[in-house]
Short mmCIF file of C-alpha atoms in Angstrom, two decimals:
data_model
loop_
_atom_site.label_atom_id
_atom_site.label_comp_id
_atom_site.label_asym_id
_atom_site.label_seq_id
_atom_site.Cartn_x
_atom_site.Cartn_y
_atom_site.Cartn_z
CA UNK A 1 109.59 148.41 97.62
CA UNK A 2 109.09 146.87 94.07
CA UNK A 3 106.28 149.17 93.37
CA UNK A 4 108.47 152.53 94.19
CA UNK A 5 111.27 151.47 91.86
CA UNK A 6 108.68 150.56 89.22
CA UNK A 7 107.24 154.16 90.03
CA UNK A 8 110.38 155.86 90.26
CA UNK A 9 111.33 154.58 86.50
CA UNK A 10 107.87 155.10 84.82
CA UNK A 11 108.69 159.05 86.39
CA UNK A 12 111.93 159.08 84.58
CA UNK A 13 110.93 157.41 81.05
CA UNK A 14 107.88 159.16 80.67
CA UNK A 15 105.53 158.02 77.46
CA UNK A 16 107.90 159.14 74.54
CA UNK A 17 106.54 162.47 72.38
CA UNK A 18 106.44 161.88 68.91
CA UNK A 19 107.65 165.36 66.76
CA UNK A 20 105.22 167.52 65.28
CA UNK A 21 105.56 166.36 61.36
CA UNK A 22 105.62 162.58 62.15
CA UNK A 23 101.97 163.31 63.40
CA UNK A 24 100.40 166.07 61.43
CA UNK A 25 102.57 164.63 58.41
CA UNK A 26 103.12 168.50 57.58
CA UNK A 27 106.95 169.96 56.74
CA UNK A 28 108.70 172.03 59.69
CA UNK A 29 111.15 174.46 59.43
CA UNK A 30 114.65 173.60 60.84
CA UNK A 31 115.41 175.53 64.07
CA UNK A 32 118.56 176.58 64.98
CA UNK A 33 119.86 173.87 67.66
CA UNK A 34 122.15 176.66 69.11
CA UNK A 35 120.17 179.33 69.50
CA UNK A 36 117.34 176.96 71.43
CA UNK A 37 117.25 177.15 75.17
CA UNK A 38 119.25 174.48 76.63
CA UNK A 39 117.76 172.33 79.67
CA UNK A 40 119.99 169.85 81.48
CA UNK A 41 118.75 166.31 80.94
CA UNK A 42 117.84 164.50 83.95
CA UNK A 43 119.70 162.31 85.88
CA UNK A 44 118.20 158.67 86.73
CA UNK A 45 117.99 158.68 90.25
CA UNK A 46 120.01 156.07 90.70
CA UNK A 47 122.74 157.56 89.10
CA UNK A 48 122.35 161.19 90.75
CA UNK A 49 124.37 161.37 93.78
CA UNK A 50 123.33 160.48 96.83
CA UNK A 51 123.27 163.47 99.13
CA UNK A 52 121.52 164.18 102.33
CA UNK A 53 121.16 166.93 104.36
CA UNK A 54 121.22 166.86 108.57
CA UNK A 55 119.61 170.30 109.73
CA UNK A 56 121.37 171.94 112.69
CA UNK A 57 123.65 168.76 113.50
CA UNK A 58 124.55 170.29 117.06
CA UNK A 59 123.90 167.46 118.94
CA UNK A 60 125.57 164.01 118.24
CA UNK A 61 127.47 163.21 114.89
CA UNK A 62 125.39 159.85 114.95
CA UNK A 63 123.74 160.91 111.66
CA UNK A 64 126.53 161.82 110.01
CA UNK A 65 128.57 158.87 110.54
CA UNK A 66 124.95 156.35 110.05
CA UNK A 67 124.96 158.25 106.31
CA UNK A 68 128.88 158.24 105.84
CA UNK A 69 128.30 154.16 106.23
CA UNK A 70 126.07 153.94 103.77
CA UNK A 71 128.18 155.28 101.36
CA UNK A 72 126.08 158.91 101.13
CA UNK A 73 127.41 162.32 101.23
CA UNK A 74 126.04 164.69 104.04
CA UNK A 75 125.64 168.79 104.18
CA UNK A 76 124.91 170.30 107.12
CA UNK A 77 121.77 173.21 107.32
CA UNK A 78 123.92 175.43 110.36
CA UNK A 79 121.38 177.96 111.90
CA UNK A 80 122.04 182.00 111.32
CA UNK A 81 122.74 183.87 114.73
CA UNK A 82 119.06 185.06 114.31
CA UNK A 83 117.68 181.79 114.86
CA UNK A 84 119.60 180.83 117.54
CA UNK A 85 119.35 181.42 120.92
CA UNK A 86 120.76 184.83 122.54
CA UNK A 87 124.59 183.87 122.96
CA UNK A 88 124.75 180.83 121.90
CA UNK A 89 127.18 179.21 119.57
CA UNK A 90 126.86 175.38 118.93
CA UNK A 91 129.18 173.29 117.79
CA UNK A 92 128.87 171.31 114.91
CA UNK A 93 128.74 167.42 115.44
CA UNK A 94 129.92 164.98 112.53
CA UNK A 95 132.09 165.56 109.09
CA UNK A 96 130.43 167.10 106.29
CA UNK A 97 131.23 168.26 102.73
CA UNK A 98 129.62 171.00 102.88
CA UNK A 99 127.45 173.52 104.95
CA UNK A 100 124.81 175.87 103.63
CA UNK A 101 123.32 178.57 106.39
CA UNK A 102 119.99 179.20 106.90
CA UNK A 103 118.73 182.80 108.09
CA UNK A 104 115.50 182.61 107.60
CA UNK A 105 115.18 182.35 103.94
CA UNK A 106 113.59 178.89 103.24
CA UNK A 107 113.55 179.76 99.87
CA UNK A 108 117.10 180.15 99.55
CA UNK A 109 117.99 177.08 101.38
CA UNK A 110 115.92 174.93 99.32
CA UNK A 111 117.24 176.67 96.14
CA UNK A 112 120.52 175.07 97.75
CA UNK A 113 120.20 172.36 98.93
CA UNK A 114 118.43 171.47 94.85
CA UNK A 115 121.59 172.97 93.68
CA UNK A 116 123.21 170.04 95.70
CA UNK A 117 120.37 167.22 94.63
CA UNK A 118 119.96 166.62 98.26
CA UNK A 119 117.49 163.28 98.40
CA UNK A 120 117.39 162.70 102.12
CA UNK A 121 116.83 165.50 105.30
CA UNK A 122 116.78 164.54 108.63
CA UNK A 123 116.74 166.91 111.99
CA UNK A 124 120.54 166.90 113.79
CA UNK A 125 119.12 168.13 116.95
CA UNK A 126 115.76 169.33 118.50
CA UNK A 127 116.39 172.74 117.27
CA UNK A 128 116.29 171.34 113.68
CA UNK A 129 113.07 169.23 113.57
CA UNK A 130 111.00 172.22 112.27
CA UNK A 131 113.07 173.47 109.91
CA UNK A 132 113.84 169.95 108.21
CA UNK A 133 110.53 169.29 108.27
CA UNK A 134 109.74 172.59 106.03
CA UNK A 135 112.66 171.40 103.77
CA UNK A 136 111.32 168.34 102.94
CA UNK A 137 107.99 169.06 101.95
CA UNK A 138 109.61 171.91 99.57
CA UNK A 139 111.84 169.26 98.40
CA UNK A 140 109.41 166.88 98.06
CA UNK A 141 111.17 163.99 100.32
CA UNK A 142 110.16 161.68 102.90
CA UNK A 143 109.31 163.74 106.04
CA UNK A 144 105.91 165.37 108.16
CA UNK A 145 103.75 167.51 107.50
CA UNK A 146 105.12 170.94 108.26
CA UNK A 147 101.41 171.97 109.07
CA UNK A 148 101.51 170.26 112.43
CA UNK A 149 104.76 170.33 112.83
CA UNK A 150 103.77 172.88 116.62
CA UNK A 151 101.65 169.53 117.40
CA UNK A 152 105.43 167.39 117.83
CA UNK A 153 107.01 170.14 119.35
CA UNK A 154 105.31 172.18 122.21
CA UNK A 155 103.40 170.47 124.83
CA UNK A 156 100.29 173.17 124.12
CA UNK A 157 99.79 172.27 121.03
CA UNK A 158 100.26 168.20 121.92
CA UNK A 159 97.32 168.55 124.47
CA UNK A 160 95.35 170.24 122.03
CA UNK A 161 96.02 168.02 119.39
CA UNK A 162 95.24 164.87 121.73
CA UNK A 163 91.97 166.48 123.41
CA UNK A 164 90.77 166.92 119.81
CA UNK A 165 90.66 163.33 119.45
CA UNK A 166 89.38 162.03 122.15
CA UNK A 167 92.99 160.60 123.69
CA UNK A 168 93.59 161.25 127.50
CA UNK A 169 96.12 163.95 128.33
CA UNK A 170 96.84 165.96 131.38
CA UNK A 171 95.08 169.45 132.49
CA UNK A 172 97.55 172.38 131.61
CA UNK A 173 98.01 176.02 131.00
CA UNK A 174 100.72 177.21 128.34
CA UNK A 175 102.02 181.01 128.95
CA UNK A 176 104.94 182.67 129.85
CA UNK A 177 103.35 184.73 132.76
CA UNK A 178 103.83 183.33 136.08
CA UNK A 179 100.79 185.88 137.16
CA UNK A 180 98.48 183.65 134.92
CA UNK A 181 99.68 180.41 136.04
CA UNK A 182 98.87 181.20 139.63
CA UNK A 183 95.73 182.06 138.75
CA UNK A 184 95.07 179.27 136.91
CA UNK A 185 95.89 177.06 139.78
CA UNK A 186 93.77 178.90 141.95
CA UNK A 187 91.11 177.86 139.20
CA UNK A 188 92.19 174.33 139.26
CA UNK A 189 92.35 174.00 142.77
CA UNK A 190 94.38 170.37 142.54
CA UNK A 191 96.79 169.64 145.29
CA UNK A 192 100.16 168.80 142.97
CA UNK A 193 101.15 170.87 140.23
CA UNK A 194 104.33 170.24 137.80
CA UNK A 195 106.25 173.01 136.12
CA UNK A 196 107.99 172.25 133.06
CA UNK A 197 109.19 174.20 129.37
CA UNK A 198 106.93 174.00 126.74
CA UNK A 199 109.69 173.27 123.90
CA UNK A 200 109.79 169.17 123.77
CA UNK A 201 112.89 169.32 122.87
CA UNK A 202 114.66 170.76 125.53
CA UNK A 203 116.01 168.77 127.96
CA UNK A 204 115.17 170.69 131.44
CA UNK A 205 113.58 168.62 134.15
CA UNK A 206 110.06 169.65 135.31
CA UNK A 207 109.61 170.78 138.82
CA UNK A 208 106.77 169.31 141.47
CA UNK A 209 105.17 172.12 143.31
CA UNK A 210 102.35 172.61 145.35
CA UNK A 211 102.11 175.99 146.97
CA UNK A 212 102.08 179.44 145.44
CA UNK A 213 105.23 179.94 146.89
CA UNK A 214 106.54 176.76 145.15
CA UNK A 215 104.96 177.67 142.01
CA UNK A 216 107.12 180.69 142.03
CA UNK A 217 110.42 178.97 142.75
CA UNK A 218 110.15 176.29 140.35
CA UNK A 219 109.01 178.65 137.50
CA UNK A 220 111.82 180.86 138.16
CA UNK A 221 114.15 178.08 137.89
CA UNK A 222 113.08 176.11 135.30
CA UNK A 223 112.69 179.87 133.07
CA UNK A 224 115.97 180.41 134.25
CA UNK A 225 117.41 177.07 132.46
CA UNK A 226 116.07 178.13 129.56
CA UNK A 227 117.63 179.51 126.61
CA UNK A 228 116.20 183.08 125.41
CA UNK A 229 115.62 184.13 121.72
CA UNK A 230 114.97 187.43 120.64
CA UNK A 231 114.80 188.78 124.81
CA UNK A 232 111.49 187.41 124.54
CA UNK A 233 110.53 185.16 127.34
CA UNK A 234 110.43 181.48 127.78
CA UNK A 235 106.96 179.75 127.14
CA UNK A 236 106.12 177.16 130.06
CA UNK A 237 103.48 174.35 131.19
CA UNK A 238 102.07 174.39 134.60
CA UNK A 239 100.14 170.81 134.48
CA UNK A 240 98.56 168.92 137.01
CA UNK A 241 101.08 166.12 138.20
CA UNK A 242 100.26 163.03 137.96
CA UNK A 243 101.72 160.46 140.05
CA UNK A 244 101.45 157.27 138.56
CA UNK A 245 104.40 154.97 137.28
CA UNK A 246 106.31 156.72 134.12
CA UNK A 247 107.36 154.94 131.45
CA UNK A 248 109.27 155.68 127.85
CA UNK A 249 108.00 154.43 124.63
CA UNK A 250 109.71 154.40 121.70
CA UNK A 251 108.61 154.11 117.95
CA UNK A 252 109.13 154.42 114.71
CA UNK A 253 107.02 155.31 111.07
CA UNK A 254 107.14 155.09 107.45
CA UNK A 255 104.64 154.75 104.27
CA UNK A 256 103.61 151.46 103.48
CA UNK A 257 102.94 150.16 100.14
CA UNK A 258 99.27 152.40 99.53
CA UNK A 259 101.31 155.85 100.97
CA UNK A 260 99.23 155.48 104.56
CA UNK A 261 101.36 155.62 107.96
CA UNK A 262 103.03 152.65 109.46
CA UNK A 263 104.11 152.77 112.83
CA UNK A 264 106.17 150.25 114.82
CA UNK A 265 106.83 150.63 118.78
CA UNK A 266 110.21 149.39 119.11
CA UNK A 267 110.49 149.17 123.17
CA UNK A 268 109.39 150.77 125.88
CA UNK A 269 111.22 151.18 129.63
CA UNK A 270 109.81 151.13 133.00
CA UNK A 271 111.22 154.16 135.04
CA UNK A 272 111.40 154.53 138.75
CA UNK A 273 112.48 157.39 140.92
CA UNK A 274 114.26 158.03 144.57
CA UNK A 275 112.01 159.70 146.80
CA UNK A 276 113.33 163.04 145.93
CA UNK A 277 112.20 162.76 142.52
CA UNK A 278 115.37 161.85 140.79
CA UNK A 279 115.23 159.37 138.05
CA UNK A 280 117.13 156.21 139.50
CA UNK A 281 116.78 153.70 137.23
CA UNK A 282 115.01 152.13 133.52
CA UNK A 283 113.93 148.90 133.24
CA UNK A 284 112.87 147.33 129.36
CA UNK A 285 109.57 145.98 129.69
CA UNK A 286 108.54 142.26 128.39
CA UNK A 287 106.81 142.54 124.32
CA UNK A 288 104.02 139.84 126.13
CA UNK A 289 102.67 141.63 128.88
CA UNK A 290 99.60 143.66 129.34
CA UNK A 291 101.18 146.70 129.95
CA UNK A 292 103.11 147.03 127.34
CA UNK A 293 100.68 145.97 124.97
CA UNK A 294 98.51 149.09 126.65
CA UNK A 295 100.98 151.41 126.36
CA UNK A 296 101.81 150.19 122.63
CA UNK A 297 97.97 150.97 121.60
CA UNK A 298 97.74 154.20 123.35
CA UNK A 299 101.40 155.32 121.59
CA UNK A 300 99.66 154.26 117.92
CA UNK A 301 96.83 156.65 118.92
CA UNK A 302 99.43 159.68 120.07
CA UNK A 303 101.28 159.22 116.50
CA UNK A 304 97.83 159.37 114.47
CA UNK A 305 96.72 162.73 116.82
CA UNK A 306 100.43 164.40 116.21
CA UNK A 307 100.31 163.10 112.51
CA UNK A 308 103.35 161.76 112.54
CA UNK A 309 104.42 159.41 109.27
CA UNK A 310 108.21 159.49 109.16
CA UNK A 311 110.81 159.01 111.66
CA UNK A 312 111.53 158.48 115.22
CA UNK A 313 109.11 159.40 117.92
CA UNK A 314 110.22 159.04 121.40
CA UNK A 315 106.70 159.23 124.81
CA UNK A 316 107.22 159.73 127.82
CA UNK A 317 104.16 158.36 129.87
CA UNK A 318 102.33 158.46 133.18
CA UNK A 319 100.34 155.29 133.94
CA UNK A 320 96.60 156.01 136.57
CA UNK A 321 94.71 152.74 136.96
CA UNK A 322 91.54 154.95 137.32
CA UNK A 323 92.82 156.64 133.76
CA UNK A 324 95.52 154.84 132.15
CA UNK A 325 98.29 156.12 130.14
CA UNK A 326 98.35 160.15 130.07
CA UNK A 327 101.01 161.50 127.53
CA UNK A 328 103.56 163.72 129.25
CA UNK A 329 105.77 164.47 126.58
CA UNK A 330 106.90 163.41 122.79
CA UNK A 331 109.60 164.57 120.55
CA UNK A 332 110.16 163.92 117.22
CA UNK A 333 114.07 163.13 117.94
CA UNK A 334 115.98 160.43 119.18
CA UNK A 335 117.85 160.30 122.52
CA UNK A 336 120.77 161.04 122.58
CA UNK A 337 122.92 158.96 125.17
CA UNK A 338 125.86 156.33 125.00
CA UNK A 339 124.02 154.23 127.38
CA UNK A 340 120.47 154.91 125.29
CA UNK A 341 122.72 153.87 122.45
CA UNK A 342 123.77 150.59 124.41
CA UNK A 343 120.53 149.76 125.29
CA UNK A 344 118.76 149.84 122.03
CA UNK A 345 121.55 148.54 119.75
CA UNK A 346 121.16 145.33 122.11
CA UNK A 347 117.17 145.40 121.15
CA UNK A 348 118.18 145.04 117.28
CA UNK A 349 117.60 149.24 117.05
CA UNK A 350 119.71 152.11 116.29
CA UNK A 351 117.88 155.90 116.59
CA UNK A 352 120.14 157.19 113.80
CA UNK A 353 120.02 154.10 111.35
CA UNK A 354 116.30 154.27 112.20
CA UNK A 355 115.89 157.91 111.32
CA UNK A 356 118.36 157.72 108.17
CA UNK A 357 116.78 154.46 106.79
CA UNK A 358 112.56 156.34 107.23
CA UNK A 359 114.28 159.71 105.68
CA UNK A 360 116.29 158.13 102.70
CA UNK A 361 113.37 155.08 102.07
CA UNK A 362 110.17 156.39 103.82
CA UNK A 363 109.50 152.63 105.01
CA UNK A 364 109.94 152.21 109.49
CA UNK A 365 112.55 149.54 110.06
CA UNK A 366 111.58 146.98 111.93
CA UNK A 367 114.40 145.72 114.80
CA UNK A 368 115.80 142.30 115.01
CA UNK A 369 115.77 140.93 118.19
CA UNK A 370 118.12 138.07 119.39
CA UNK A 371 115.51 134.86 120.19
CA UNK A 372 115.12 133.94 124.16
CA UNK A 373 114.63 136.21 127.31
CA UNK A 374 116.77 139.49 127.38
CA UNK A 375 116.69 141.70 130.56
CA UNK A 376 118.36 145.42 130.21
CA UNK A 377 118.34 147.97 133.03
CA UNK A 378 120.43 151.36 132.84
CA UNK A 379 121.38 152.37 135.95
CA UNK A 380 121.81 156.01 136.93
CA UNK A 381 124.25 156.88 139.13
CA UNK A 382 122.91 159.14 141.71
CA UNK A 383 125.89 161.34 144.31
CA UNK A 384 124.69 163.00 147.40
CA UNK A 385 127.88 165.20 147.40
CA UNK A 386 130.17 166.63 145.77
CA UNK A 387 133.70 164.19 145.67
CA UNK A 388 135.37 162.44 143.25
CA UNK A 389 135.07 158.99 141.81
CA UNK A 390 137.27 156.45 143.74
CA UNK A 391 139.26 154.22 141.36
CA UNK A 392 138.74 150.87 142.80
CA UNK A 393 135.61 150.67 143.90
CA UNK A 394 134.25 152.56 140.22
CA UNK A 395 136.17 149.43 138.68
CA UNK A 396 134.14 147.18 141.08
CA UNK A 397 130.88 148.75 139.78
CA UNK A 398 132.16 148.23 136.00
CA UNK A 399 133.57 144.57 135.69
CA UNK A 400 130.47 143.45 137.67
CA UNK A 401 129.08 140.30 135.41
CA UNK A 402 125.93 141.61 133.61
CA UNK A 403 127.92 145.28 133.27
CA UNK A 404 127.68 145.78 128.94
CA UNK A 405 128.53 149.64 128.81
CA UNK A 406 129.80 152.38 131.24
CA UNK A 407 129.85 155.66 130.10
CA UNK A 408 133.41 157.17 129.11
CA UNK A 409 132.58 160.02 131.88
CA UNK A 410 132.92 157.54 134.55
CA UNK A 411 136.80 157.77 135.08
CA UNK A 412 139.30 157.49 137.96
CA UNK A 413 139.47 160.48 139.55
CA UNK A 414 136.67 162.55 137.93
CA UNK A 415 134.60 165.07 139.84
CA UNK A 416 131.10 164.90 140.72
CA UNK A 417 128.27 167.08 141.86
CA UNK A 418 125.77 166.73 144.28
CA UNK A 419 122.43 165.33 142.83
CA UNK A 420 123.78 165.66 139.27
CA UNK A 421 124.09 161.80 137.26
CA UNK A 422 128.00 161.57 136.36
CA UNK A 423 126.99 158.58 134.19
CA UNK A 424 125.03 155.74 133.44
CA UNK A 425 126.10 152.09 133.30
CA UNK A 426 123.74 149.15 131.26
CA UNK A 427 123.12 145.95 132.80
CA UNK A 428 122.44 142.87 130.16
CA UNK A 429 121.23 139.25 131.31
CA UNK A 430 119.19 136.58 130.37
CA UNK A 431 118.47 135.96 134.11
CA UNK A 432 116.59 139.15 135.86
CA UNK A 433 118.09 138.09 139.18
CA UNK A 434 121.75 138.40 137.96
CA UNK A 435 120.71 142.01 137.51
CA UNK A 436 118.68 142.60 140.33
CA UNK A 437 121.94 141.41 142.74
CA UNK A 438 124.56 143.23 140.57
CA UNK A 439 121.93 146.99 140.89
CA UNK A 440 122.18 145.95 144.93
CA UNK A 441 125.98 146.09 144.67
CA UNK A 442 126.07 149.41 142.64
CA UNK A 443 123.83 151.21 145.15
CA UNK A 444 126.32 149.62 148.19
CA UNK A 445 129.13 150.45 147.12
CA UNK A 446 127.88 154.17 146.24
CA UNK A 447 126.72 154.31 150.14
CA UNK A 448 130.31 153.07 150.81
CA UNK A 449 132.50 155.54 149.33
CA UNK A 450 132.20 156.03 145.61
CA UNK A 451 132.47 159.24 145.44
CA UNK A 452 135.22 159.31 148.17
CA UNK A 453 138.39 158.84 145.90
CA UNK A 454 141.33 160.92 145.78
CA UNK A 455 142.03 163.62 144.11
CA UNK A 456 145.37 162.99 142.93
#
């Protein structure tokens, strides 16, 4: 860090220029002060305000209220109704000073957001990784390359990206023509098949399918959860599924001291799923085991092939013995979840003081973790019809003793849907039995009338 201060000053006293007669010794004729053109002196950077900008902050106020702590101002980059999907109208997460609008002139916004001496830009949702990208290479700040900026954000251009280095990934198509990805699977001839949207950043489960009929149904619905820009249709994946164990990896980058990538892998979760597919549970994974030390190498070699050098980068994984890890899916933005939130913050990590402290320092922040054995599972709460949540026995679930954090949706009272997750709760122990026998009493006392309660 003592270099870039040392740099930072040597860039704002540069070597001081000597006038013209004190080094040709020759007379010069006095100028008119007032009728010179006047430039503004510079500002020391660390005297210039600091200012930072969250690009389409639709998602959680988290980065707002990380840069409102440390004592910075934030502006938010809103979207114009041309860049945003057909109908939509997102509401703004997090308090802000001010709010420029982008429609599609970059120039503009940067001419902006200089006006403002923004020194930090970080993306406030999925829909804003691209775009803040852009804006900090045009305002020269901490951020990736805009170039492969597709590479981090549609699962075409990941496969392409990893296949070009060697790294295992999974066969797939990319179109939005169902006609071509039936005949691509006719191609393929493979007995599974997994439909899912190309965006990473949209948070649609993929469908299993194995028939042409199948094919059809889960591409319809999956399109159908889609949102539409422009009338134009919905770019998808049709991939071969792999059926492996999943897991989530997450990590973090900044420059070192020479200006090359750093990464560090922060955790990484061990998911499991009920036989209808539905995730049921994540478990974090021991720092000493094989595994994780697998997965860890294999995540370094995904952030070199998607070029990523600053900020959060969140894997999902499928693990083949006969192939190893196979990247499913990576975006370039945190999760967002109160029991994500939970989870990490008891690892020594936080996704937005992560994000704020690569986009305002360019350096990855390495977590803290407490000393001694920590075991953390988040539980997903899983209904098998529609009801409502029954007072007592949801407060039997949440004082159980290695309960840390229930999500504020999980109230007396409050409706559920059939095979839709009302909320998670986070289990925290030092003993992985304690946990194991409190998850056994969750799933009991769902079979025995959770969802049962009264209405009124």
């Amino acid at each position: 860090m003592s270099g870039a201060i040392v740099g930072r000053f040597q860039a704002i006293y540069p070597p001081f220029n000597w006038p013209l007669a004190a080094r040709t010794g020759r007379r010069t004729r006095p100028t008119d002060v007032s009728a010179a053109p006047q430039t503004a002196t510079p500002v020391p950077s660390y005297l210039a305000p600091r200012v930072a900008a969250v690009v389409a902050p639709y998602t959680d106020e988290g980065h707002a209220r990380e840069f409102a702590r440390l004592g910075w101002q934030q502006i938010a980059v809103l979207l114009g109704p041309g860049l945003l999907p057909a109908g939509a109208a997102p509401e703004v997460h997090g308090e802000f000073a001010r709010t420029v609008l982008h429609d599609g002139g970059l120039r503009r916004t940067v001419r902006q957001l200089r006006m403002h001496q923004v020194r930090a830009v970080v993306a406030g949702s999925p829909m804003g990784v691209a775009l803040a990208e852009r804006l900090a290479r045009e305002l020269e700040l901490p951020g990736n390359d805009p170039a492969s900026t597709p590479a981090r954000c549609d699962l075409g251009a990941q496969t392409k990206a990893l296949a070009e280095h060697g790294i295992t990934a999974p066969r797939m198509l990319h179109t939005t023509s169902l006609t071509e990805a039936q005949e691509w699977t006719r191609f393929c001839a493979l007995p599974t098949y997994e439909v899912a949207p190309a965006d990473t950043g949209v948070e649609v489960r993929a469908r299993v399918c194995r028939t042409a009929q199948e094919i059809a149904e889960a591409w319809q619905s999956v399109s159908g959860a889609l949102p539409r820009r422009g009338g134009r249709r919905p770019a998808l994946v049709i991939r071969e599924y792999l059926p492996g164990r999943r897991y989530v990896v997450h990590s973090l980058s900044g420059r070192g001291e020479d200006g090359t990538p750093e990464h560090t892998v922060t955790d990484a979760w061990a998911q499991s799923f009920t036989a209808t597919g539905e995730l049921d549970r994540m478990d974090l994974m021991s720092r000493h085991g094989l595994l994780p030390r697998v997965l860890s190498l294999y995540v370094l070699q995904v952030l070199g092939a998607l070029e990523v050098s600053t900020g959060p980068l969140r894997c999902e994984i499928a693990y083949l013995p006969e192939r190893g890890p196979v990247l499913l899916n990576a975006r370039a933005f945190p999760e967002i979840s109160a029991a994500g939130h939970c989870a990490r913050t008891a690892l020594g990590s936080d996704a937005f003081r992560d994000a704020a402290h690569a986009a305002i320092f360019d350096r990855s922040r390495r977590p803290v973790r407490s000393p001694g054995p920590l075991h953390l599972t988040r539980i997903r709460l899983l209904p098998t019809a529609d009801g409502v949540l029954d007072r007592w026995l949801l407060r039997t679930i949440t004082t159980l003793p290695t309960v840390t954090h229930a999500d504020s949706t999980l109230m007396a009272r409050a409706e559920v849907r059939s095979g839709v997750c009302p909320g998670e709760i986070v289990l925290r122990s030092s003993d992985e039995g304690a946990i194991e026998a409190d998850f056994r009493v969750i799933r009991a006392v769902e079979r025995l009338g959770l969802y049962e309660g009264a209405r009124s």
